[in-house]
Each structure stands twice: as C-alpha cells, then as structure tokens.
Coordinates of C-alpha atoms in Angstrom, one line a residue:
Y1 CA 0.0 0.0 0.0
S2 CA 1.0 3.7 -0.6
I3 CA -0.7 5.7 2.0
A4 CA -0.9 9.6 1.7
S5 CA -1.8 10.7 5.3
S6 CA -2.5 13.8 7.4
A7 CA -2.9 11.6 10.4
T8 CA 0.0 11.1 12.8
R9 CA 2.8 8.7 11.9
E10 CA 1.8 6.2 14.5
Q11 CA -1.9 6.2 13.2
T12 CA -0.8 5.8 9.7
E13 CA 1.5 2.9 10.5
E14 CA -1.4 1.3 12.4
I15 CA -3.6 1.6 9.4
G16 CA -1.0 0.4 7.2
R17 CA -0.5 -2.8 9.2
I18 CA -4.3 -3.5 9.2
L19 CA -4.5 -3.0 5.5
E20 CA -1.7 -5.6 5.0
L21 CA -3.7 -8.1 7.2
V22 CA -6.8 -7.5 5.2
H23 CA -5.0 -7.9 2.0
A24 CA -3.3 -11.2 3.3
G25 CA -6.7 -12.4 4.6
Y26 CA -8.5 -11.5 1.2
T27 CA -6.0 -13.2 -1.1
G28 CA -6.0 -16.3 1.3
F29 CA -9.6 -16.5 1.2
F30 CA -10.0 -16.1 -2.4
R31 CA -6.8 -17.7 -3.5
D32 CA -8.3 -20.2 -5.9
L33 CA -10.2 -17.6 -7.7
L34 CA -7.8 -14.8 -8.2
P35 CA -6.0 -14.1 -11.4
S36 CA -2.6 -16.1 -11.4
S37 CA -0.7 -12.7 -11.9
T38 CA -1.9 -11.3 -8.5
D39 CA 1.0 -12.5 -6.4
S40 CA 3.7 -10.9 -8.7
A41 CA 2.0 -7.6 -9.5
P42 CA 4.1 -4.6 -8.2
V43 CA 1.3 -2.2 -8.1
R44 CA 0.8 -0.4 -4.7
R45 CA -2.8 -0.1 -3.7
Q46 CA -3.5 3.8 -3.2
V47 CA -4.8 5.0 0.2
M48 CA -5.6 8.5 1.5
L49 CA -6.0 8.8 5.3
Y50 CA -7.3 12.0 6.9
R51 CA -6.6 13.1 10.4
N52 CA -10.2 13.3 11.6
R53 CA -13.9 13.1 10.3
E54 CA -14.0 17.0 10.0
E55 CA -11.1 17.0 7.6
F56 CA -12.4 14.0 5.6
R57 CA -15.9 15.8 5.1
R58 CA -14.3 19.1 4.3
C59 CA -12.1 17.6 1.6
N60 CA -14.8 15.3 0.1
R61 CA -18.0 17.4 0.1
S62 CA -19.8 15.1 -2.3
Y63 CA -19.3 12.2 0.2
R64 CA -20.5 14.1 3.3
W65 CA -22.9 11.3 4.3
A66 CA -20.1 8.7 4.1
E67 CA -17.3 7.7 6.7
A68 CA -15.1 6.3 3.9
F69 CA -15.2 5.6 0.2
Y70 CA -13.4 4.0 -2.6
G71 CA -13.1 5.9 -5.8
G72 CA -10.7 6.9 -8.6
G73 CA -8.5 4.0 -7.7
C74 CA -8.0 5.1 -4.1
C75 CA -9.5 4.5 -0.7
H76 CA -10.4 7.4 1.3
A77 CA -11.1 7.3 5.1
Y78 CA -10.3 9.2 8.4
Y79 CA -8.7 7.9 11.4
S80 CA -11.0 8.2 14.5
D81 CA -9.2 8.3 17.9
R82 CA -12.6 8.5 19.5
T83 CA -13.9 5.0 18.9
A84 CA -12.8 1.6 19.9
N85 CA -12.2 0.4 16.3
P86 CA -10.5 3.2 14.3
Y87 CA -10.0 1.3 11.1
H88 CA -13.3 -0.7 10.1
W89 CA -14.3 2.0 7.6
M90 CA -10.9 1.8 5.8
T91 CA -11.2 -2.0 6.0
H92 CA -14.5 -1.9 4.3
E93 CA -13.3 0.2 1.5
A94 CA -10.2 -1.7 1.1
V95 CA -12.2 -4.9 0.2
H96 CA -14.0 -2.9 -2.5
Q97 CA -10.7 -1.8 -3.8
L98 CA -9.4 -5.4 -3.9
N99 CA -12.6 -6.6 -5.6
T100 CA -12.0 -4.1 -8.4
E101 CA -8.2 -4.0 -8.6
V102 CA -7.2 -7.5 -7.7
A103 CA -10.0 -9.9 -8.4
H104 CA -11.7 -7.9 -11.0
V105 CA -15.2 -8.8 -10.0
A106 CA -18.4 -6.7 -9.6
P107 CA -21.0 -9.0 -7.9
A108 CA -24.6 -7.8 -7.1
K109 CA -24.8 -5.1 -4.5
W110 CA -25.8 -7.5 -1.6
L111 CA -22.8 -9.6 -2.2
E112 CA -20.4 -6.8 -2.9
E113 CA -21.2 -5.0 0.3
G114 CA -21.7 -8.2 2.2
I115 CA -18.1 -9.5 1.4
A116 CA -16.9 -6.0 2.4
E117 CA -18.7 -6.2 5.7
Y118 CA -17.6 -9.8 6.4
F119 CA -14.0 -8.5 6.5
S120 CA -14.5 -5.2 8.1
T121 CA -16.6 -6.5 10.9
S122 CA -14.1 -9.3 11.6
R123 CA -11.8 -9.1 14.7
I124 CA -8.1 -8.4 14.6
V125 CA -6.5 -10.7 17.0
E126 CA -2.8 -11.0 17.7
G127 CA -1.7 -9.9 14.3
R128 CA -4.1 -11.7 12.1
I129 CA -7.8 -11.0 10.8
N130 CA -10.1 -13.7 12.5
L131 CA -12.6 -14.0 9.7
G132 CA -16.2 -14.6 10.8
S133 CA -15.6 -13.4 14.3
P134 CA -17.8 -10.3 14.6
D135 CA -16.4 -7.3 16.4
P136 CA -19.3 -5.4 18.0
D137 CA -17.4 -2.2 17.7
T138 CA -18.0 -2.2 13.8
Y139 CA -20.7 -1.1 11.5
P140 CA -23.3 -2.6 11.0
V141 CA -22.9 -5.0 13.9
W142 CA -23.7 -2.3 16.4
W143 CA -27.2 -1.8 14.7
L144 CA -28.0 -5.5 15.1
D145 CA -30.8 -4.8 17.5
I146 CA -33.0 -3.4 14.7
L147 CA -33.0 -6.7 12.8
A148 CA -35.5 -9.5 13.7
T149 CA -36.9 -7.7 16.6
A150 CA -39.8 -10.1 17.3
K151 CA -37.7 -13.2 16.9
N152 CA -40.3 -14.7 14.6
L153 CA -39.8 -14.7 11.0
E154 CA -43.3 -14.0 9.7
A155 CA -43.9 -11.3 12.5
D156 CA -40.6 -9.7 11.7
K157 CA -41.7 -9.5 8.0
T158 CA -44.7 -7.8 9.1
N159 CA -43.2 -5.3 11.5
G160 CA -40.6 -4.4 8.8
S161 CA -37.6 -5.7 10.8
V162 CA -36.8 -8.4 8.3
I163 CA -36.8 -7.8 4.5
P164 CA -37.6 -11.0 2.5
L165 CA -34.4 -12.6 1.1
R166 CA -36.0 -12.7 -2.5
I167 CA -36.0 -9.0 -2.4
I168 CA -32.5 -8.7 -1.0
V169 CA -30.9 -11.0 -3.5
S170 CA -32.9 -9.8 -6.5
C171 CA -32.2 -6.2 -5.6
R172 CA -35.9 -5.3 -6.5
G173 CA -38.7 -3.9 -4.4
G174 CA -38.4 -3.7 -0.6
P175 CA -38.5 -0.4 1.7
D176 CA -36.7 2.6 0.5
I177 CA -32.9 2.2 1.1
D178 CA -32.4 5.9 1.9
T179 CA -34.7 5.5 5.1
H180 CA -33.6 1.9 5.9
F181 CA -29.9 2.2 5.1
N182 CA -28.7 0.4 8.2
L183 CA -31.3 -2.5 7.9
Y184 CA -30.1 -3.3 4.3
Y185 CA -26.5 -3.3 5.4
L186 CA -27.4 -5.8 8.3
H187 CA -29.3 -8.0 5.8
W188 CA -26.1 -8.1 3.4
W189 CA -23.7 -8.6 6.1
T190 CA -25.7 -11.4 7.8
L191 CA -26.5 -13.3 4.8
T192 CA -22.9 -13.4 3.6
H193 CA -21.8 -14.4 7.0
F194 CA -24.4 -17.2 6.9
L195 CA -23.3 -18.4 3.5
I196 CA -19.7 -18.6 4.6
M197 CA -20.0 -19.8 8.2
H198 CA -23.2 -21.9 8.4
E199 CA -22.6 -25.4 9.5
N200 CA -18.8 -25.2 9.0
G201 CA -19.1 -23.7 5.6
K202 CA -21.9 -25.8 4.1
Y203 CA -22.6 -23.1 1.5
R204 CA -19.2 -21.5 1.1
S205 CA -18.2 -23.1 -2.3
G206 CA -21.5 -21.9 -3.6
M207 CA -21.0 -18.4 -2.3
L208 CA -17.5 -18.3 -3.9
S209 CA -18.9 -19.2 -7.2
L210 CA -21.7 -16.5 -6.8
W211 CA -19.0 -13.9 -5.9
K212 CA -17.1 -14.7 -9.1
H213 CA -20.1 -14.7 -11.4
G214 CA -22.4 -12.1 -10.2
G215 CA -24.8 -13.2 -7.4
V216 CA -28.0 -12.8 -9.2
L217 CA -31.2 -14.6 -7.9
T218 CA -31.3 -17.3 -10.5
A219 CA -27.6 -18.2 -9.8
F220 CA -28.3 -18.0 -6.1
E221 CA -31.0 -20.7 -6.2
E222 CA -28.9 -22.8 -8.5
K223 CA -25.7 -22.8 -6.4
I224 CA -27.2 -22.3 -2.9
G225 CA -30.8 -23.5 -2.8
P226 CA -34.4 -22.3 -3.0
I227 CA -34.5 -18.8 -1.6
D228 CA -37.5 -19.6 0.6
R229 CA -35.6 -22.4 2.4
I230 CA -32.4 -20.6 2.7
E231 CA -34.3 -17.7 4.2
T232 CA -35.5 -19.9 7.1
E233 CA -31.9 -21.1 7.7
W234 CA -30.5 -17.6 7.5
Y235 CA -33.2 -16.3 9.9
A236 CA -32.0 -18.9 12.5
H237 CA -28.4 -17.7 11.8
V238 CA -29.4 -14.1 12.4
L239 CA -31.0 -15.1 15.8
E240 CA -27.9 -17.1 16.7
L241 CA -25.7 -14.0 16.0
K242 CA -28.0 -11.7 18.0
R243 CA -27.7 -14.2 20.9
S244 CA -24.1 -14.7 20.8
L245 CA -23.4 -10.9 20.6
G246 CA -25.9 -10.1 23.5
E247 CA -28.6 -8.3 21.4

C-alpha cells in the first residue's frame, strides 16, 4: 500500500498494518479464484488517510454522508481516535478496492457489500484477521438490535425488521434504502456471514461461485438452494448472531 496521510505517523502505520492483514486475509480466502498474476503484481494500492472526520468531510464534500469511500483507484477514510475500532471503515473500502483491482469482480450489491462487511466486521486478533468473528465495535454490527426484533420470521416481515431474502438477493422492491440504510446493510452482512460460516461452511463453495459470477437470484437458487428454504436457515443464523453478541 501507498498511503498519503494527514494523520499522525503512529496512526498511519497502524492503518498500514491493518490493510496488510486485510490484503493477506483476502488473497488467502479467495486464493483459488484470483488471477494468477496477482502475487507478482508490483502495483501498490492507493490510500488517503485523513486526520479526523471533519477534515475528511471538508475535503470530500460530495461524500459528506459517508465515513469512507473507494473511488478513482484510491481508498479514502479518516482515523477516529474517539472509537474503539478506528479502522473498520477503511477495511470495508479496502475490500471494494481489492474486488476491483485484484479480483476484477463486480457482484450484485448485496454480495459486494456483504463481502466487504464480512471482512470489516471481523476481529483483528494477535496480528491476524479472525474472519467471521464479529467485532461489536464495527458497522453494521452495532445496529443488530433493529434486525429481527420479534424473533419470529413472519412477525418480523410484518413489522418491517426483516426484508424478504428474495428482495435482498434480487435487489428489487423492498423499503426505501435511504430510510432503511442500516437495515439493508445488516441483511447484506448477515446473509454473507451465513453463506460462509453456516454449518462449517456448508454453502461456502456456492457463495464463492456466486461472488465470481455475479450473485443474481437465479444463480443463487442454482448454487445455494431455493430462496425460501435458505431464508429460514438464514433467519435462524441471525437469531444466533444476536444471541451470541448479546442483542
């Protein structure tokens, strides 16, 4: 990575170490699907790190709603010394960068965002990224209480705390994303987490195939299973996540 930074040297070095861990975790996770030239490519991934949120938003007025973004071949984020996890926003955007620049994939939005969240919500433990172990101090994990509030699938569809998976995967219909932003991200994250982690990776190979080839609904049902059956299994996974994280 090549990092242009207005944060402190120590903060910049910390972000650099985290980005290298994410890169190693990503290339390891997707190793069988990446182009063969990936390991020898000398290209440095470009990163811009701002000293705080105020500077980030002042310099990126068209992204005032965001905490970080990837665009123009560069990840932009700020260092937050006011939070327990100062790097999860950057981690999320780094995965978008790797999808584009290393893997050269552009899956459906639910899977593109879900994969980014799978990495950015994972704990960093003893110098490695512990994939699939959610850190409660990351987005959208800290919003988990708004998902599946009644703890009954049909009741939660009625009260609006669960969006049917057919809508999530097809990216058609459903509530307005601008007013249910966090709820959509929770669905994208939990569905991807489920497809990777459920029953020791029962659906992982199907998810990897989806990631490489698009993630549309027809492919989902072909490679994973009927959406209505998967919805029931995913919902149980959501309830277990909520229980394990104390929600």
